[in-house]
Coordinates of C-alpha atoms in Angstrom, one line a residue:
Chain A
M12 CA -6.2 -2.7 18.3
R13 CA -2.9 -0.1 19.0
V14 CA 0.4 -1.0 19.0
P15 CA 3.2 1.5 18.8
L16 CA 6.6 0.6 17.0
E17 CA 9.9 1.1 19.0
G18 CA 11.4 4.4 16.6
L19 CA 8.4 5.9 15.7
P20 CA 7.0 9.9 16.4
E21 CA 4.6 10.7 19.1
R22 CA 2.1 12.8 16.4
V23 CA 2.6 12.8 12.6
T24 CA 1.1 16.9 11.1
I25 CA -1.5 15.3 7.9
Y26 CA -0.7 18.2 5.3
E27 CA -3.9 17.5 3.6
V28 CA -3.1 17.7 -0.2
G29 CA -7.0 16.8 -1.7
P30 CA -8.4 20.4 -3.0
R31 CA -5.0 21.6 -4.7
D32 CA -3.2 18.6 -5.8
G33 CA -6.2 15.8 -6.4
L34 CA -8.7 18.0 -7.6
Q35 CA -6.2 19.4 -9.9
N36 CA -5.2 16.1 -11.7
E37 CA -9.2 14.7 -11.5
K38 CA -10.4 15.2 -15.2
A39 CA -14.5 16.7 -13.2
I40 CA -14.2 20.4 -12.3
V41 CA -15.6 20.7 -9.1
P42 CA -18.2 23.6 -8.4
V43 CA -16.5 26.0 -5.8
A44 CA -18.7 26.2 -3.4
D45 CA -18.1 22.1 -2.9
K46 CA -14.5 22.8 -3.1
A47 CA -15.9 25.0 -0.2
E48 CA -17.7 22.5 1.6
F49 CA -14.8 20.4 0.8
V50 CA -11.9 22.0 3.0
V51 CA -14.6 23.3 5.7
R52 CA -15.7 18.7 5.6
L53 CA -11.6 18.6 5.9
A54 CA -11.0 21.2 8.3
D55 CA -14.8 19.7 10.1
A56 CA -12.5 15.7 9.8
G57 CA -9.7 17.2 12.3
L58 CA -6.7 18.4 9.1
R59 CA -5.1 22.0 10.2
T60 CA -3.7 22.3 6.9
I61 CA -5.1 21.9 4.3
E62 CA -3.5 23.2 0.7
T63 CA -6.6 24.4 -1.0
T64 CA -6.2 26.3 -4.6
S65 CA -3.4 27.3 -7.2
F66 CA -2.5 30.6 -8.2
V67 CA -1.8 28.9 -11.8
H68 CA -2.6 29.5 -14.8
P69 CA -6.4 28.2 -15.1
R70 CA -4.8 27.9 -19.0
W71 CA -2.8 25.5 -17.3
V72 CA -5.4 24.6 -14.7
P73 CA -8.7 24.9 -15.1
Q74 CA -9.7 23.2 -13.0
L75 CA -8.4 25.9 -9.7
A76 CA -9.9 28.7 -12.2
D77 CA -11.6 29.6 -9.1
A78 CA -9.0 30.0 -6.6
G79 CA -9.6 33.5 -5.4
E80 CA -13.3 32.6 -4.9
L81 CA -12.8 29.9 -3.3
L82 CA -10.6 31.3 -0.4
D83 CA -12.7 34.4 -0.2
A84 CA -15.4 31.6 0.4
L85 CA -13.7 30.7 3.8
S86 CA -13.3 31.9 6.6
R87 CA -9.8 31.9 8.2
S88 CA -9.3 29.9 11.7
P89 CA -5.4 30.7 13.8
H90 CA -5.7 26.5 14.2
L91 CA -6.3 27.1 10.4
R92 CA -3.1 26.9 7.7
Y93 CA -5.0 27.1 4.6
P94 CA -1.4 27.5 1.8
V95 CA -2.1 27.7 -1.6
L96 CA 0.3 27.1 -4.6
V97 CA 2.0 30.4 -6.3
P98 CA 3.9 29.7 -9.5
N99 CA 5.2 33.2 -9.9
E100 CA 5.1 36.5 -8.9
R101 CA 1.8 37.3 -10.4
G102 CA 0.2 34.1 -8.4
L103 CA 2.0 35.9 -5.1
D104 CA 0.4 39.2 -5.9
R105 CA -2.7 37.0 -6.8
A106 CA -1.9 35.0 -3.2
L107 CA -2.1 38.7 -1.4
D108 CA -4.6 40.2 -2.6
H109 CA -6.8 37.4 -1.8
G110 CA -4.7 37.4 2.2
V111 CA -3.1 34.0 2.1
A112 CA -0.8 33.8 4.8
E113 CA 1.1 31.0 3.6
I114 CA 2.4 29.9 0.3
A115 CA 3.4 27.1 -1.4
V116 CA 6.6 26.9 -4.5
F117 CA 7.1 24.1 -6.9
A118 CA 10.3 23.0 -8.5
S119 CA 11.8 19.7 -10.1
A120 CA 14.9 17.1 -9.4
T121 CA 15.8 17.3 -12.6
E122 CA 16.1 19.0 -15.4
S123 CA 13.5 17.5 -18.1
F124 CA 10.3 17.3 -16.3
A125 CA 11.7 21.4 -15.7
R126 CA 11.0 22.0 -19.1
R127 CA 8.3 20.1 -19.5
N128 CA 5.6 21.5 -16.4
L129 CA 7.6 25.0 -16.0
N130 CA 9.2 25.2 -19.5
R131 CA 12.4 26.5 -18.2
T132 CA 15.7 25.0 -17.1
L133 CA 16.0 23.9 -14.0
D134 CA 17.8 26.6 -13.0
E135 CA 16.2 29.2 -14.6
S136 CA 13.3 27.7 -13.0
L137 CA 14.8 28.6 -9.6
A138 CA 16.1 31.9 -10.1
M139 CA 11.9 32.6 -10.3
F140 CA 11.0 31.5 -7.8
A141 CA 13.9 33.2 -5.8
P142 CA 12.6 36.6 -6.1
V143 CA 8.3 35.4 -5.5
V144 CA 9.9 33.5 -1.7
E145 CA 11.7 37.1 -1.0
R146 CA 8.8 38.5 -1.3
A147 CA 6.7 36.4 0.1
R148 CA 9.2 35.6 3.2
A149 CA 9.3 39.6 3.3
E150 CA 4.9 39.9 3.8
G151 CA 5.5 37.4 6.4
L152 CA 4.3 34.8 4.9
W153 CA 5.2 31.1 5.6
V154 CA 6.3 29.4 2.3
R155 CA 7.1 25.3 1.3
A156 CA 9.2 24.4 -1.2
Y157 CA 7.3 20.6 -3.0
V158 CA 10.6 19.6 -4.7
S159 CA 8.9 17.5 -7.1
M160 CA 10.4 13.6 -8.9
V161 CA 13.3 13.3 -6.0
C162 CA 12.7 9.2 -6.7
G163 CA 12.4 9.1 -10.6
D164 CA 11.5 10.7 -13.4
P165 CA 9.8 8.8 -16.6
W166 CA 12.0 10.7 -19.2
E167 CA 15.4 10.4 -17.2
G168 CA 15.1 7.3 -15.1
D169 CA 17.0 7.3 -12.1
V170 CA 17.8 10.2 -10.1
P171 CA 20.7 10.9 -8.2
I172 CA 19.6 11.6 -4.7
E173 CA 23.4 14.4 -4.6
Q174 CA 21.0 16.0 -7.4
V175 CA 18.0 16.2 -5.3
V176 CA 19.9 17.1 -2.3
S177 CA 21.5 20.3 -4.4
V178 CA 18.4 22.0 -5.6
A179 CA 16.2 21.2 -2.4
T180 CA 19.0 23.1 -0.9
R181 CA 18.5 25.8 -2.8
M182 CA 15.1 25.8 -2.3
M183 CA 15.2 26.1 1.7
D184 CA 18.3 28.4 0.8
M185 CA 16.0 30.9 -0.7
G186 CA 14.1 31.0 2.5
C187 CA 11.6 28.3 2.8
S188 CA 10.3 27.6 5.7
Q189 CA 9.2 23.8 4.4
L190 CA 10.1 21.0 2.0
S191 CA 8.0 18.6 0.8
L192 CA 9.7 15.8 -0.7
G193 CA 7.4 14.5 -3.8
D194 CA 7.7 11.2 -5.3
T195 CA 5.8 12.7 -8.5
I196 CA 6.0 9.2 -10.1
G197 CA 5.5 6.4 -7.2
V198 CA 8.2 4.4 -8.2
G199 CA 11.0 4.9 -5.2
T200 CA 11.4 2.0 -2.2
P201 CA 11.8 2.3 1.3
G202 CA 15.5 2.0 1.1
Q203 CA 16.1 4.8 -1.3
V204 CA 13.6 7.5 1.2
T205 CA 15.9 7.1 3.9
A206 CA 19.1 7.7 2.4
L207 CA 17.6 10.6 0.9
I208 CA 16.4 11.8 4.0
E209 CA 19.6 11.1 5.8
A210 CA 21.4 13.1 2.4
M211 CA 18.9 15.9 3.0
V212 CA 20.0 16.0 7.3
A213 CA 23.6 15.4 6.8
A214 CA 23.2 18.4 4.2
G215 CA 21.8 21.5 7.0
V216 CA 17.6 20.6 5.9
G217 CA 16.8 18.5 9.5
T218 CA 14.0 16.0 9.2
G219 CA 12.0 19.0 11.3
R220 CA 11.6 20.9 8.2
L221 CA 10.7 18.3 5.9
A222 CA 8.2 16.8 4.8
V223 CA 7.0 13.4 2.5
H224 CA 4.9 12.9 -0.6
F225 CA 3.6 10.2 -2.3
H226 CA 2.0 8.3 -4.8
D227 CA 0.7 5.2 -4.6
T228 CA 1.1 4.0 -8.2
Y229 CA 3.0 1.4 -7.6
G230 CA 2.0 1.1 -4.5
Q231 CA 4.9 1.7 -2.0
A232 CA 2.9 4.8 -1.1
L233 CA 2.5 4.1 2.6
A234 CA 5.8 1.7 3.3
N235 CA 7.4 4.8 2.2
T236 CA 6.0 6.8 4.8
L237 CA 6.6 4.3 7.5
A238 CA 10.5 4.6 6.2
A239 CA 10.0 8.0 6.4
L240 CA 8.6 8.4 9.9
R241 CA 11.7 6.2 11.4
A242 CA 13.9 8.3 9.4
G243 CA 12.5 10.8 11.7
V244 CA 10.0 13.0 9.6
T245 CA 6.8 13.8 11.5
T246 CA 4.7 15.6 8.5
V247 CA 3.2 13.4 5.6
D248 CA 0.9 14.6 2.6
A249 CA -2.0 12.5 1.4
S250 CA -5.0 13.3 -0.1
A251 CA -8.2 12.7 1.2
G252 CA -9.9 10.1 -1.0
G253 CA -6.2 9.3 -2.4
I254 CA -7.7 11.7 -5.1
G255 CA -5.9 13.2 -7.9
G256 CA -2.8 11.4 -9.3
C257 CA 0.6 13.0 -11.8
P258 CA -1.0 13.3 -15.4
Y259 CA 2.9 12.4 -16.7
A260 CA 3.2 8.7 -15.5
E261 CA 1.6 6.2 -17.3
S262 CA -1.0 4.7 -14.6
A263 CA -1.7 7.7 -12.0
T264 CA -3.1 5.9 -9.9
G265 CA -2.4 9.1 -7.6
N266 CA -1.7 10.0 -4.3
L267 CA -1.3 8.5 -1.2
A268 CA -4.4 8.7 0.3
T269 CA -5.5 10.9 4.0
E270 CA -7.5 7.3 4.8
D271 CA -4.8 4.2 4.2
L272 CA -2.3 6.7 5.9
V273 CA -5.0 7.7 9.3
W274 CA -5.5 3.9 10.2
M275 CA -1.7 2.7 10.0
L276 CA -1.1 6.1 12.4
D277 CA -4.1 5.2 14.7
G278 CA -2.9 1.9 14.4
L279 CA 0.3 2.6 15.9
G280 CA -0.9 4.7 18.3
V281 CA 0.6 7.8 16.5
E282 CA -1.9 11.1 17.4
T283 CA -2.8 13.1 13.8
G284 CA -5.8 14.9 15.4
V285 CA -8.1 12.9 12.1
D286 CA -11.1 11.5 13.4
L287 CA -11.5 9.6 10.3
A288 CA -14.9 8.3 10.1
K289 CA -15.1 12.2 8.8
L290 CA -13.3 11.8 6.1
A291 CA -14.3 8.4 4.5
A292 CA -17.7 10.5 4.9
T293 CA -16.2 13.6 3.2
S294 CA -14.1 11.7 0.7
R295 CA -17.7 9.8 -0.3
W296 CA -18.8 12.6 -0.7
M297 CA -16.1 14.0 -3.0
A298 CA -16.8 10.6 -4.8
G299 CA -19.4 11.6 -5.7
R300 CA -19.2 14.3 -6.7
L301 CA -16.0 13.2 -9.3
G302 CA -18.5 10.5 -10.8
R303 CA -15.6 7.8 -9.3
P304 CA -14.7 5.1 -6.5
S305 CA -12.2 6.6 -4.1
P306 CA -9.3 4.8 -4.9
S307 CA -8.2 4.4 -1.4
R308 CA -8.3 1.0 0.0
V309 CA -9.9 2.6 3.7
V310 CA -12.6 4.3 1.8
Q311 CA -13.9 1.9 -0.1
A312 CA -13.6 -1.1 3.2
L313 CA -15.9 1.2 4.8
S314 CA -18.2 1.6 2.1
P315 CA -19.1 -1.8 2.3
G316 CA -21.7 -2.2 -1.0
D317 CA -20.7 1.4 -2.9
Chain B
M21 CA 17.6 3.0 -7.9
R22 CA 18.0 -0.3 -5.6
V23 CA 19.3 1.4 -2.0
P24 CA 19.1 -1.4 1.2
L25 CA 17.4 -0.3 3.9
E26 CA 19.8 -1.7 7.2
G27 CA 18.0 -4.7 8.9
L28 CA 16.2 -6.1 6.2
P29 CA 17.4 -9.7 5.5
E30 CA 19.2 -10.6 2.6
R31 CA 17.2 -12.9 0.2
V32 CA 13.3 -13.5 0.7
T33 CA 11.2 -16.5 0.1
I34 CA 8.2 -15.2 -2.2
Y35 CA 5.7 -18.6 -1.0
E36 CA 2.8 -17.5 -4.1
V37 CA -1.3 -18.3 -3.2
G38 CA -2.3 -17.2 -6.2
P39 CA -3.6 -20.6 -7.3
R40 CA -5.6 -21.8 -4.4
D41 CA -6.2 -18.8 -2.2
G42 CA -6.4 -16.2 -5.3
L43 CA -8.0 -18.9 -7.9
Q44 CA -10.2 -20.0 -4.9
N45 CA -12.1 -16.3 -4.0
E46 CA -13.0 -15.1 -7.5
K47 CA -16.2 -15.0 -9.0
A48 CA -15.2 -16.7 -12.2
I49 CA -14.1 -21.0 -12.7
V50 CA -11.6 -21.1 -13.9
P51 CA -11.1 -24.3 -17.4
V52 CA -7.8 -26.3 -15.7
A53 CA -6.3 -26.3 -18.7
D54 CA -5.6 -22.6 -17.6
K55 CA -4.8 -23.1 -14.3
A56 CA -2.4 -25.6 -15.8
E57 CA -1.2 -22.3 -17.7
F58 CA -1.3 -19.9 -14.5
V59 CA 1.2 -22.5 -12.7
V60 CA 3.9 -22.7 -15.0
R61 CA 3.8 -19.3 -16.3
L62 CA 4.3 -18.6 -12.4
A63 CA 7.3 -20.4 -12.6
D64 CA 8.8 -19.8 -15.3
A65 CA 8.6 -16.6 -13.7
G66 CA 11.0 -17.3 -10.8
L67 CA 8.6 -18.1 -9.0
R68 CA 9.6 -21.5 -6.4
T69 CA 6.6 -22.1 -4.2
I70 CA 3.1 -22.2 -5.7
E71 CA 0.3 -22.8 -3.9
T72 CA -0.8 -25.1 -6.9
T73 CA -4.8 -25.6 -5.0
S74 CA -7.3 -27.6 -2.2
F75 CA -8.7 -30.6 -1.4
V76 CA -11.3 -28.6 0.8
H77 CA -15.1 -30.2 -0.6
P78 CA -16.1 -28.8 -4.0
R79 CA -19.4 -27.8 -2.0
W80 CA -17.2 -25.4 -0.5
V81 CA -15.2 -23.9 -2.9
P82 CA -16.0 -25.2 -6.8
Q83 CA -13.6 -22.8 -7.7
L84 CA -11.2 -25.5 -7.1
A85 CA -13.3 -28.9 -7.6
D86 CA -10.8 -29.4 -10.0
A87 CA -7.9 -30.4 -8.2
G88 CA -6.5 -33.3 -8.1
E89 CA -6.8 -33.4 -12.3
L90 CA -5.0 -30.1 -12.0
L91 CA -2.0 -31.8 -10.6
D92 CA -1.7 -34.9 -12.7
A93 CA -1.3 -32.1 -15.0
L94 CA 1.7 -30.7 -13.8
S95 CA 4.4 -31.5 -14.5
R96 CA 6.9 -32.8 -11.0
S97 CA 10.7 -30.8 -10.5
P98 CA 12.3 -31.2 -7.7
H99 CA 13.4 -27.1 -7.7
L100 CA 9.7 -26.7 -7.7
R101 CA 7.5 -26.8 -3.9
Y102 CA 3.7 -27.4 -5.2
P103 CA 1.8 -27.2 -1.9
V104 CA -2.0 -27.9 -1.5
L105 CA -4.6 -26.8 1.4
V106 CA -6.0 -30.6 2.8
P107 CA -8.4 -29.5 5.1
N108 CA -8.7 -33.3 6.8
E109 CA -7.6 -36.7 6.8
R110 CA -10.4 -37.2 3.8
G111 CA -8.0 -34.7 1.9
L112 CA -4.7 -35.6 2.9
D113 CA -5.8 -39.2 1.2
R114 CA -6.8 -37.4 -2.3
A115 CA -3.2 -35.2 -1.7
L116 CA -1.2 -38.6 -1.7
D117 CA -3.6 -39.8 -4.4
H118 CA -1.6 -37.1 -6.8
G119 CA 1.6 -37.5 -5.3
V120 CA 1.4 -34.1 -3.3
A121 CA 5.0 -33.9 -0.8
E122 CA 4.0 -30.7 0.8
I123 CA 0.7 -29.8 2.1
A124 CA -1.3 -26.9 4.1
V125 CA -3.7 -27.6 7.0
F126 CA -5.8 -23.8 8.1
A127 CA -6.7 -23.1 12.2
S128 CA -8.1 -19.9 13.1
A129 CA -6.9 -17.7 15.5
T130 CA -10.4 -17.0 16.6
E131 CA -13.5 -19.1 17.8
S132 CA -16.1 -17.1 16.4
F133 CA -14.7 -17.2 13.3
A134 CA -13.5 -21.4 13.1
R135 CA -16.8 -22.1 14.0
R136 CA -18.5 -20.3 11.1
N137 CA -15.0 -21.0 8.7
L138 CA -14.9 -24.9 9.3
N139 CA -17.6 -25.2 11.9
R140 CA -16.1 -26.4 14.7
T141 CA -15.0 -24.9 17.8
L142 CA -11.7 -23.8 17.8
D143 CA -11.3 -27.1 19.5
E144 CA -12.0 -29.1 17.9
S145 CA -10.5 -27.6 14.9
L146 CA -6.8 -28.4 16.3
A147 CA -8.6 -31.9 16.9
M148 CA -9.3 -32.5 13.4
F149 CA -6.2 -31.8 12.0
A150 CA -3.3 -32.6 15.3
P151 CA -4.2 -36.4 13.1
V152 CA -4.0 -34.7 9.8
V153 CA 0.0 -33.3 10.7
E154 CA 1.0 -36.8 12.2
R155 CA 0.2 -38.6 8.9
A156 CA 1.1 -36.2 6.6
R157 CA 4.5 -36.2 9.0
A158 CA 4.3 -39.9 8.5
E159 CA 4.7 -39.8 5.1
G160 CA 7.1 -37.7 5.2
L161 CA 5.6 -34.4 3.8
W162 CA 6.3 -31.0 4.8
V163 CA 3.5 -29.2 6.6
R164 CA 2.9 -25.7 7.2
A165 CA -0.1 -24.5 8.9
Y166 CA -1.8 -21.3 8.0
V167 CA -4.0 -19.0 11.5
S168 CA -6.0 -17.1 10.5
M169 CA -8.0 -13.7 11.8
V170 CA -4.6 -13.0 13.4
C171 CA -5.0 -9.3 13.9
G172 CA -8.5 -9.0 14.1
D173 CA -11.5 -10.4 13.0
P174 CA -15.0 -9.1 12.1
W175 CA -17.0 -10.6 14.5
E176 CA -14.3 -10.8 17.5
G177 CA -13.0 -7.1 16.7
D178 CA -9.0 -6.8 18.3
V179 CA -7.5 -10.5 19.1
P180 CA -4.9 -10.6 21.7
I181 CA -1.9 -11.8 20.9
E182 CA -1.8 -14.3 23.2
Q183 CA -4.7 -15.9 21.9
V184 CA -1.9 -16.0 18.5
V185 CA 0.9 -17.6 20.0
S186 CA -2.1 -20.1 21.9
V187 CA -3.2 -21.5 18.7
A188 CA 0.1 -20.6 16.5
T189 CA 2.2 -23.4 19.0
R190 CA 0.1 -26.0 19.8
M191 CA -0.2 -26.3 15.1
M192 CA 3.8 -26.1 15.2
D193 CA 3.9 -28.7 18.6
M194 CA 2.0 -31.1 16.3
G195 CA 5.0 -31.0 13.7
C196 CA 4.1 -27.9 11.5
S197 CA 7.9 -26.8 9.7
Q198 CA 6.1 -23.8 8.5
L199 CA 4.0 -21.1 10.6
S200 CA 1.9 -18.5 8.2
L201 CA 0.6 -15.7 10.2
G202 CA -3.1 -14.5 8.4
D203 CA -4.3 -11.1 8.4
T204 CA -7.2 -12.0 6.8
I205 CA -9.2 -8.8 6.8
G206 CA -6.3 -6.3 6.2
V207 CA -7.2 -4.6 9.2
G208 CA -3.5 -4.9 11.0
T209 CA -1.1 -2.6 11.2
P210 CA 3.6 -2.5 11.8
G211 CA 3.2 -2.8 15.5
Q212 CA 0.9 -5.4 16.0
V213 CA 2.9 -6.7 13.2
T214 CA 6.2 -6.6 14.1
A215 CA 4.5 -7.0 18.2
L216 CA 2.7 -10.4 16.7
I217 CA 6.0 -12.1 15.0
E218 CA 8.2 -10.6 18.7
A219 CA 5.9 -12.8 20.6
M220 CA 5.9 -15.6 17.9
V221 CA 10.0 -15.8 18.8
A222 CA 9.5 -15.7 22.6
A223 CA 7.3 -18.3 22.5
G224 CA 9.9 -20.4 20.6
V225 CA 9.0 -20.1 16.9
G226 CA 11.9 -18.7 15.3
T227 CA 11.4 -16.6 12.5
G228 CA 12.7 -19.1 9.9
R229 CA 9.7 -21.3 10.6
L230 CA 7.4 -18.1 10.4
A231 CA 5.7 -15.9 7.1
V232 CA 3.2 -13.6 7.4
H233 CA -0.1 -13.4 5.0
F234 CA -1.9 -9.8 4.1
H235 CA -4.1 -8.2 2.8
D236 CA -5.0 -4.7 1.4
T237 CA -8.4 -4.9 1.9
Y238 CA -7.1 -1.2 4.3
G239 CA -3.4 -0.7 2.1
Q240 CA -1.4 -1.6 5.1
A241 CA -0.1 -5.0 3.0
L242 CA 3.4 -4.0 1.8
A243 CA 4.1 -1.2 5.5
N244 CA 3.1 -4.6 7.7
T245 CA 5.1 -6.6 5.0
L246 CA 8.2 -4.2 5.3
A247 CA 7.9 -4.7 9.7
A248 CA 8.0 -8.3 9.5
L249 CA 11.1 -7.8 7.6
R250 CA 12.9 -5.6 9.6
A251 CA 11.3 -8.2 12.1
G252 CA 13.2 -11.0 11.1
V253 CA 10.2 -12.7 8.8
T254 CA 11.6 -13.9 5.4
T255 CA 9.3 -16.1 3.9
V256 CA 6.2 -13.6 2.5
D257 CA 3.0 -15.0 0.8
A258 CA 1.3 -13.0 -2.4
S259 CA -0.9 -13.5 -5.2
A260 CA -0.2 -12.4 -7.9
G261 CA -2.1 -9.9 -9.3
G262 CA -3.4 -9.6 -6.1
I263 CA -6.1 -11.7 -7.1
G264 CA -8.2 -13.2 -4.8
G265 CA -9.9 -11.9 -1.2
C266 CA -11.7 -12.1 1.9
P267 CA -15.0 -13.1 1.7
Y268 CA -15.6 -12.6 5.6
A269 CA -14.2 -9.1 5.6
E270 CA -16.7 -6.7 4.5
S271 CA -14.7 -5.2 1.5
A272 CA -12.9 -7.8 0.2
T273 CA -9.4 -6.0 -1.7
G274 CA -7.3 -9.4 -1.9
N275 CA -4.4 -10.6 -1.3
L276 CA -1.2 -8.6 -1.1
A277 CA 0.1 -8.5 -5.0
T278 CA 3.4 -10.6 -5.8
E279 CA 3.9 -7.4 -7.7
D280 CA 3.9 -4.6 -5.1
L281 CA 5.7 -6.6 -3.6
V282 CA 8.7 -8.0 -5.8
W283 CA 8.8 -3.9 -6.3
M284 CA 9.4 -2.9 -2.8
L285 CA 12.2 -6.1 -2.5
D286 CA 14.0 -5.6 -5.8
G287 CA 14.6 -1.8 -5.3
L288 CA 15.1 -2.8 -1.6
G289 CA 17.8 -4.8 -2.8
V290 CA 16.0 -7.8 -2.2
E291 CA 16.4 -10.9 -3.6
T292 CA 13.7 -12.8 -4.6
G293 CA 14.4 -14.5 -8.2
V294 CA 11.6 -13.2 -9.4
D295 CA 11.5 -11.9 -13.2
L296 CA 8.4 -9.2 -12.9
A297 CA 7.6 -9.1 -16.5
K298 CA 7.5 -11.6 -16.5
L299 CA 4.7 -11.8 -13.8
A300 CA 2.6 -8.8 -14.6
A301 CA 2.1 -10.2 -17.9
T302 CA 0.8 -13.4 -16.9
S303 CA -0.9 -11.3 -14.3
R304 CA -2.6 -9.5 -16.8
W305 CA -3.4 -12.6 -18.8
M306 CA -5.5 -13.9 -16.1
A307 CA -6.9 -10.4 -15.6
G308 CA -8.2 -11.5 -19.3
R309 CA -9.3 -15.0 -18.2
L310 CA -10.9 -13.9 -14.5
G311 CA -12.7 -10.7 -17.0
R312 CA -11.6 -7.7 -14.1
P313 CA -8.5 -5.9 -14.4
S314 CA -5.8 -6.6 -11.9
P315 CA -5.9 -4.5 -8.5
S316 CA -2.3 -4.3 -8.1
R317 CA -1.0 -1.3 -8.3
V318 CA 2.3 -2.5 -9.8
V319 CA 0.7 -4.8 -12.9
Q320 CA -1.7 -1.5 -13.5
A321 CA 1.0 0.9 -13.9
L322 CA 3.4 -1.3 -15.4
S323 CA 0.5 -1.7 -18.5
P324 CA -0.8 2.0 -19.8
G325 CA -3.8 1.8 -22.1
D326 CA -6.1 -1.0 -20.3

């Protein structure tokens, strides 16, 4: 039954992260042909923005060592955006070599995670991104900035909202077009999410440039998404079938499942352009490739007897 | 981090259904001593209202065949409420024999579920409850009414809100004190939940007499709870560890986990009186008794290496 709720947007853009954030955090290494089929099927299910892969060094992310090969296997369309994660200038060079038009860069809201994930201080990591963003913009690329650990950090615990805003505005000041606020360990709750978005808007980053990126580690992802939508956000990150996780969280239940998000938005009458049956079929197929059941509640519910 | 959200209540009463709705829908039959320990530990974790068992005939629910024995094993306290599900007058007699002070009766919002679950038409099932409620009230008992399938029915699909309101108000008119709106198959979304609560209030059943009962089959339970709290509801049903399910749903992911609810409410600064660590330890213990991992995301996240 479709029943709208006051204060929600009419349309939400789903930023699909399954092929990159999902597969990067799965143990199984998926063959490049299957990855290409995954992206094509996601697009066929109506997803229009699909983060396809990453040019992080294969030593750190062997799951995505075939980034160039995958990009070369995908045909492009003016209706589809295939952003690619780029960690540094060398990654940008590779992205440009493969005709990428959209990139994403990845910073931490906390000193601890910057040191552990990027092996740099927070300032050093931001200094590393500045020339990447500058060159990407000069080449006409669209640039998204991820900021992780925005609701908490496994080493530091609570993360002050001002600290998130400070890192985020520094990324946007470099020339990024979109900012994705990531609750990497999934500890946030709806009040914190609302306050964070309000603080971003007060700092000059409007909801039109914001996205939210929730992990369902503590079961909060969809409730937090509802709060973000009420606060004016219209771009939501999600991973088909809920694949992926965070190796830094104690228990990695993984990304918000795109199907669980679409179920809610369909019920609310919020347009996404996504065909849920096609999407769930794609996630069931990928779950078979990964050799484990999909953690998405909707995929499980729509797959009786699996 | 505790960050409140405007429009939420200061305090929420959790109506714990694990020992009854949870265990009733698990395959394993738990010994009565373990059930008694479960209830005692739940109370020790701060839960003040615990639906302990059911006097449904053991032929239908063999898991709870020891209802009388369990009740006799529990010591009572003026601070604790132990409601018991009662299907008919014979069940009421047994409840009274065991000193029960609070009962719950169970109706369906749909004709199909009434016929399948109670083997009666909707009108016949309501006619069966009338004398139960009347006698219970005359004996000074507190009576809760469950109405199930309020957001959808596996045979009928969409359930019109007016139909839910009609059944619910008939139950309340019999003299029930509280009404629990049950999305038994977990298909509802936040707009539908909000509209349903507003319709109940418009029909004269205020939010102070309402409770919500969500299943997480499609991952919507916590987002729906957030919507219900915003609409003024202050009593929420949940099952410790997320145990139980609905045998009538295609895939029974089960009740909203009490831990996932408490995590959200703790983060929002909404008081529940529940000690999350004690509760999660209880659910881990019960998961061991049931021989399967807890479906609660929070219990999983707080149990690394399990």
